[in-house]
C-alpha cells in the first residue's frame, strides 16, 4: 500500500511515504515546533489531512480533528500506517531511532511505553525482513534498476513542473529513500562510491540536458531555480520545502537554496554555476551529509 500521490499536486513521489511516517514519529513529541516557516507548517497540515483520508472507517480515534493532533492518537495512527506501507530500510531505521528516544523519556509501566514497545517490535520485524532481502546477491542490480527508473521518470518529464535544479533534487531524494539508498548504505564503501558516481554522472547529464547546455556551461543561479509557469506553483514549492527541511544553509548550501525558496539563497550557493557544479554538490549533500543527520 502506498500513498505517494498528493491530492491537488498531481505528483507521484515514492519518497513521500517514508518521510511522512518519519515526520509523524517526530510529532509524537509535541514539545517543540518543527517547522520554521508557515509554508512548511501549512503543507504538513495538508499532508496529514490527505493521509488521514486513507484510514479505514473508525480508525480516526475519538472521532475528532483535535484528538488526531494529540501525540498518543498519532502513535496509533503511525502504527497502522507502518503496518500497511511499503517502507525502505532507511525509513525504518529513522523511525526506530525516534521511537527509541521517545521510549527512553517515557516513565516505566506507562500506557504510552506499552504502545511504544509494540511499535518498536513492528518496526524491528519489518527491518529484519528487509535485511534478508538486502543480503541477496542481486541487490546491486536492484539498485541499478531503481536508479534507471528514477532517471527515466525525470527524462520523460515526470518532474517537469519543478525548476531544473528541483528536478535533480527530487530524483536524488527518490533514490535516497528507496531501494537504491538501502543498497548504497548496506554495501561496502567501494561499491557505495561506485553507485553514487553513476548517479552523479547521470544527474549532471540530465540537468545539463534540461537547460540545453553542456555540463560545464555556467549560468546565473536564477536560471537553475526558476519554476516554469504552472498552476499550483506555490504548492509545489511547499512540497519541495518540506522534502528539504533537513538541510541547513551552512552545511548543505545548495540543497537549502534549491528547496527553501522562502529564504534568500545560502552564502555557500554559487551565484554562477554549471550543471556539473550544481548536481555534483547536491549528490554530495544528499548522499553523504544528509546521512549523518
Short mmCIF file of C-alpha atoms in Angstrom, two decimals:
data_model
loop_
_atom_site.label_atom_id
_atom_site.label_comp_id
_atom_site.label_asym_id
_atom_site.label_seq_id
_atom_site.Cartn_x
_atom_site.Cartn_y
_atom_site.Cartn_z
CA UNK A 1 0.00 0.00 0.00
CA UNK A 2 1.41 3.39 -0.99
CA UNK A 3 0.08 6.92 -0.73
CA UNK A 4 2.60 8.74 -2.89
CA UNK A 5 0.26 10.88 -4.98
CA UNK A 6 -0.55 14.12 -3.20
CA UNK A 7 -4.04 15.46 -3.82
CA UNK A 8 -4.06 18.70 -5.78
CA UNK A 9 -0.44 18.46 -6.91
CA UNK A 10 -0.61 15.66 -9.45
CA UNK A 11 2.86 14.46 -8.44
CA UNK A 12 3.76 10.86 -7.64
CA UNK A 13 6.85 10.65 -5.46
CA UNK A 14 7.70 7.46 -3.60
CA UNK A 15 9.85 9.30 -1.05
CA UNK A 16 6.74 10.98 0.35
CA UNK A 17 5.66 7.79 2.14
CA UNK A 18 8.87 7.30 4.09
CA UNK A 19 9.34 10.92 5.03
CA UNK A 20 5.71 11.21 6.08
CA UNK A 21 5.89 8.40 8.65
CA UNK A 22 9.27 9.60 9.95
CA UNK A 23 7.87 13.11 10.42
CA UNK A 24 4.77 11.70 12.06
CA UNK A 25 7.01 9.90 14.54
CA UNK A 26 8.76 13.19 15.23
CA UNK A 27 5.36 14.71 16.02
CA UNK A 28 4.80 12.21 18.82
CA UNK A 29 6.80 14.59 20.96
CA UNK A 30 4.77 17.79 20.79
CA UNK A 31 7.01 19.95 22.97
CA UNK A 32 8.56 21.95 20.15
CA UNK A 33 7.62 23.43 16.78
CA UNK A 34 9.47 21.65 13.99
CA UNK A 35 8.78 23.98 11.11
CA UNK A 36 10.44 27.35 10.85
CA UNK A 37 8.17 28.79 8.16
CA UNK A 38 4.37 28.91 7.75
CA UNK A 39 4.69 27.42 4.26
CA UNK A 40 6.17 24.18 5.62
CA UNK A 41 3.75 24.07 8.55
CA UNK A 42 0.74 24.51 6.26
CA UNK A 43 1.96 21.84 3.87
CA UNK A 44 2.49 19.40 6.74
CA UNK A 45 -1.07 20.01 7.90
CA UNK A 46 -2.32 19.45 4.35
CA UNK A 47 -0.28 16.27 4.03
CA UNK A 48 -1.71 14.87 7.27
CA UNK A 49 -5.20 15.59 6.01
CA UNK A 50 -4.50 13.73 2.76
CA UNK A 51 -3.10 10.70 4.56
CA UNK A 52 -5.88 10.76 7.14
CA UNK A 53 -8.39 10.17 4.36
CA UNK A 54 -6.69 6.80 3.70
CA UNK A 55 -7.56 5.49 7.15
CA UNK A 56 -10.32 2.87 7.24
CA UNK A 57 -13.69 3.76 8.73
CA UNK A 58 -13.47 4.04 12.51
CA UNK A 59 -9.69 4.49 12.57
CA UNK A 60 -9.85 8.20 13.43
CA UNK A 61 -9.53 7.99 17.18
CA UNK A 62 -12.11 9.75 19.35
CA UNK A 63 -13.79 10.99 16.17
CA UNK A 64 -12.36 14.50 16.22
CA UNK A 65 -9.71 16.52 14.45
CA UNK A 66 -8.40 17.76 17.78
CA UNK A 67 -7.82 14.22 19.00
CA UNK A 68 -5.73 13.38 15.94
CA UNK A 69 -3.40 16.24 16.86
CA UNK A 70 -2.65 14.55 20.17
CA UNK A 71 0.60 12.58 20.33
CA UNK A 72 -0.95 9.32 21.53
CA UNK A 73 -3.56 9.40 18.77
CA UNK A 74 -0.75 9.90 16.28
CA UNK A 75 1.00 6.91 17.83
CA UNK A 76 -1.89 4.59 16.97
CA UNK A 77 -2.19 6.20 13.56
CA UNK A 78 1.55 5.73 12.94
CA UNK A 79 1.38 2.06 13.85
CA UNK A 80 -1.40 1.49 11.33
CA UNK A 81 0.48 3.21 8.52
CA UNK A 82 3.71 1.33 9.21
CA UNK A 83 1.83 -1.96 9.02
CA UNK A 84 0.36 -1.06 5.61
CA UNK A 85 3.06 0.94 3.82
CA UNK A 86 5.98 -0.28 1.76
CA UNK A 87 8.89 1.38 3.58
CA UNK A 88 12.63 1.36 2.97
CA UNK A 89 15.26 0.32 5.48
CA UNK A 90 16.25 3.97 5.69
CA UNK A 91 12.75 4.99 6.74
CA UNK A 92 12.50 2.14 9.24
CA UNK A 93 15.88 2.87 10.84
CA UNK A 94 14.96 6.56 11.14
CA UNK A 95 11.68 5.54 12.78
CA UNK A 96 13.45 3.15 15.15
CA UNK A 97 15.81 5.90 16.31
CA UNK A 98 12.96 8.31 17.03
CA UNK A 99 10.88 5.72 18.86
CA UNK A 100 13.88 4.74 20.99
CA UNK A 101 14.34 8.35 22.09
CA UNK A 102 10.66 8.59 22.99
CA UNK A 103 10.73 5.36 24.96
CA UNK A 104 13.83 6.45 26.90
CA UNK A 105 11.98 9.54 28.14
CA UNK A 106 8.78 7.64 28.98
CA UNK A 107 8.04 6.61 32.62
CA UNK A 108 8.18 2.82 33.12
CA UNK A 109 4.89 0.91 33.16
CA UNK A 110 3.23 3.83 31.44
CA UNK A 111 0.49 3.08 28.88
CA UNK A 112 2.40 5.03 26.26
CA UNK A 113 5.50 2.91 26.86
CA UNK A 114 3.44 -0.21 26.14
CA UNK A 115 2.38 1.25 22.79
CA UNK A 116 5.95 2.29 22.03
CA UNK A 117 7.20 -1.23 22.75
CA UNK A 118 4.60 -2.61 20.34
CA UNK A 119 5.69 -0.08 17.74
CA UNK A 120 9.36 -1.00 18.23
CA UNK A 121 8.50 -4.66 17.72
CA UNK A 122 6.63 -3.91 14.50
CA UNK A 123 9.49 -1.81 13.13
CA UNK A 124 12.06 -4.43 14.13
CA UNK A 125 10.16 -7.18 12.31
CA UNK A 126 10.00 -5.07 9.16
CA UNK A 127 13.71 -4.26 9.43
CA UNK A 128 14.65 -7.93 9.75
CA UNK A 129 12.66 -8.91 6.67
CA UNK A 130 14.24 -6.13 4.63
CA UNK A 131 17.72 -7.01 5.89
CA UNK A 132 17.30 -10.51 4.47
CA UNK A 133 16.31 -9.05 1.10
CA UNK A 134 19.30 -6.69 1.10
CA UNK A 135 21.69 -9.61 1.56
CA UNK A 136 20.62 -11.19 -1.70
CA UNK A 137 23.29 -11.36 -4.38
CA UNK A 138 21.24 -9.36 -6.89
CA UNK A 139 20.72 -6.29 -4.71
CA UNK A 140 23.24 -4.25 -6.72
CA UNK A 141 21.23 -4.90 -9.86
CA UNK A 142 18.05 -3.92 -7.98
CA UNK A 143 19.68 -0.62 -7.05
CA UNK A 144 20.64 -0.08 -10.69
CA UNK A 145 17.08 -0.81 -11.79
CA UNK A 146 15.73 1.71 -9.28
CA UNK A 147 18.25 4.27 -10.50
CA UNK A 148 17.17 3.69 -14.10
CA UNK A 149 13.50 4.05 -13.17
CA UNK A 150 14.04 7.38 -11.42
CA UNK A 151 16.14 8.90 -14.20
CA UNK A 152 13.68 7.66 -16.81
CA UNK A 153 10.89 9.49 -14.98
CA UNK A 154 13.00 12.64 -14.91
CA UNK A 155 13.99 12.32 -18.58
CA UNK A 156 10.39 11.75 -19.73
CA UNK A 157 9.09 14.86 -17.96
CA UNK A 158 7.67 13.42 -14.74
CA UNK A 159 9.18 16.29 -12.73
CA UNK A 160 8.81 18.99 -15.39
CA UNK A 161 6.61 21.29 -13.29
CA UNK A 162 9.56 21.90 -10.97
CA UNK A 163 12.62 24.06 -11.62
CA UNK A 164 15.61 22.33 -13.28
CA UNK A 165 17.57 22.16 -10.01
CA UNK A 166 14.48 20.95 -8.14
CA UNK A 167 14.06 18.06 -10.57
CA UNK A 168 17.57 16.94 -9.75
CA UNK A 169 16.95 17.20 -6.02
CA UNK A 170 13.69 15.23 -6.22
CA UNK A 171 15.38 12.46 -8.20
CA UNK A 172 18.08 12.21 -5.52
CA UNK A 173 15.51 12.02 -2.72
CA UNK A 174 13.61 9.30 -4.58
CA UNK A 175 16.84 7.31 -4.70
CA UNK A 176 17.83 8.05 -1.09
CA UNK A 177 14.50 6.88 0.37
CA UNK A 178 14.16 3.82 -1.88
CA UNK A 179 15.94 0.60 -2.81
CA UNK A 180 18.93 2.45 -4.23
CA UNK A 181 19.57 4.21 -0.93
CA UNK A 182 19.19 0.99 1.07
CA UNK A 183 21.71 -0.85 -1.11
CA UNK A 184 24.05 2.14 -1.02
CA UNK A 185 24.08 2.07 2.78
CA UNK A 186 24.28 -1.73 3.05
CA UNK A 187 27.30 -2.23 0.78
CA UNK A 188 30.99 -1.79 1.34
CA UNK A 189 32.40 1.67 0.72
CA UNK A 190 33.87 0.84 -2.70
CA UNK A 191 30.53 -0.33 -4.09
CA UNK A 192 28.70 2.58 -2.48
CA UNK A 193 31.07 5.06 -4.12
CA UNK A 194 30.54 3.38 -7.48
CA UNK A 195 26.77 3.63 -7.11
CA UNK A 196 26.92 7.31 -6.21
CA UNK A 197 29.38 8.04 -9.02
CA UNK A 198 26.84 6.65 -11.50
CA UNK A 199 24.12 8.84 -10.00
CA UNK A 200 26.39 11.89 -10.14
CA UNK A 201 27.19 11.31 -13.81
CA UNK A 202 23.56 10.80 -14.78
CA UNK A 203 22.30 13.75 -12.72
CA UNK A 204 24.83 16.11 -14.30
CA UNK A 205 23.96 14.91 -17.80
CA UNK A 206 20.20 15.20 -17.31
CA UNK A 207 20.39 18.59 -15.60
CA UNK A 208 22.51 19.93 -18.46
CA UNK A 209 20.03 18.49 -20.96
CA UNK A 210 17.11 20.17 -19.19
CA UNK A 211 18.65 23.57 -19.65
CA UNK A 212 20.02 22.88 -23.13
CA UNK A 213 23.70 23.39 -22.41
CA UNK A 214 26.87 21.43 -21.81
CA UNK A 215 27.65 20.11 -18.35
CA UNK A 216 30.36 22.73 -17.88
CA UNK A 217 28.45 25.78 -19.15
CA UNK A 218 27.82 28.18 -16.28
CA UNK A 219 24.57 30.05 -15.75
CA UNK A 220 23.30 32.55 -13.21
CA UNK A 221 21.63 30.67 -10.36
CA UNK A 222 18.18 32.09 -11.17
CA UNK A 223 18.12 30.02 -14.35
CA UNK A 224 18.51 26.83 -12.32
CA UNK A 225 15.99 27.74 -9.62
CA UNK A 226 13.15 29.29 -11.66
CA UNK A 227 9.96 27.24 -11.93
CA UNK A 228 8.14 27.11 -15.26
CA UNK A 229 4.80 28.96 -15.16
CA UNK A 230 2.23 26.48 -13.88
CA UNK A 231 -0.89 26.26 -11.78
CA UNK A 232 -0.15 25.18 -8.24
CA UNK A 233 3.40 26.50 -8.13
CA UNK A 234 3.01 27.59 -4.51
CA UNK A 235 2.00 24.06 -3.51
CA UNK A 236 4.90 22.56 -5.45
CA UNK A 237 7.34 24.86 -3.67
CA UNK A 238 5.77 23.92 -0.32
CA UNK A 239 6.25 20.23 -1.14
CA UNK A 240 9.86 20.92 -2.05
CA UNK A 241 10.41 22.90 1.15
CA UNK A 242 9.04 20.01 3.22
CA UNK A 243 11.21 17.42 1.45
CA UNK A 244 14.32 19.50 2.02
CA UNK A 245 13.60 20.67 5.57
CA UNK A 246 16.53 18.56 6.85
CA UNK A 247 19.02 20.83 5.06
CA UNK A 248 20.93 23.72 6.60
CA UNK A 249 22.09 26.81 4.79
CA UNK A 250 25.62 26.49 6.17
CA UNK A 251 26.17 22.75 5.81
CA UNK A 252 24.06 21.94 2.74
CA UNK A 253 24.02 25.32 0.94
CA UNK A 254 22.98 24.05 -2.50
CA UNK A 255 20.16 21.81 -1.24
CA UNK A 256 18.98 24.58 1.09
CA UNK A 257 18.95 27.13 -1.73
CA UNK A 258 17.11 24.79 -4.11
CA UNK A 259 14.42 23.71 -1.63
CA UNK A 260 13.89 26.58 0.79
CA UNK A 261 12.63 29.20 -1.65
CA UNK A 262 11.10 31.26 1.18
CA UNK A 263 14.66 32.16 2.24
CA UNK A 264 17.45 34.01 0.50
CA UNK A 265 19.94 31.63 -1.10
CA UNK A 266 22.75 30.46 1.17
CA UNK A 267 26.16 32.11 1.19
CA UNK A 268 27.70 28.84 0.01
CA UNK A 269 25.44 28.63 -3.05
CA UNK A 270 27.44 29.63 -6.15
CA UNK A 271 25.82 32.58 -7.93
CA UNK A 272 27.07 31.37 -11.31
CA UNK A 273 27.34 27.62 -11.71
CA UNK A 274 27.27 24.75 -14.17
CA UNK A 275 25.22 21.56 -14.16
CA UNK A 276 28.37 19.75 -13.07
CA UNK A 277 28.85 22.01 -10.06
CA UNK A 278 25.19 22.10 -9.07
CA UNK A 279 24.29 18.41 -9.44
CA UNK A 280 27.64 17.27 -8.05
CA UNK A 281 27.15 19.33 -4.90
CA UNK A 282 23.60 18.07 -4.38
CA UNK A 283 24.70 14.46 -4.75
CA UNK A 284 27.34 15.01 -2.06
CA UNK A 285 24.91 16.77 0.26
CA UNK A 286 22.10 14.25 -0.12
CA UNK A 287 24.13 11.04 -0.04
CA UNK A 288 26.83 12.00 2.43
CA UNK A 289 25.94 14.94 4.66
CA UNK A 290 22.23 14.04 4.91
CA UNK A 291 23.05 10.55 6.14
CA UNK A 292 24.67 11.97 9.26
CA UNK A 293 21.54 13.85 10.38
#
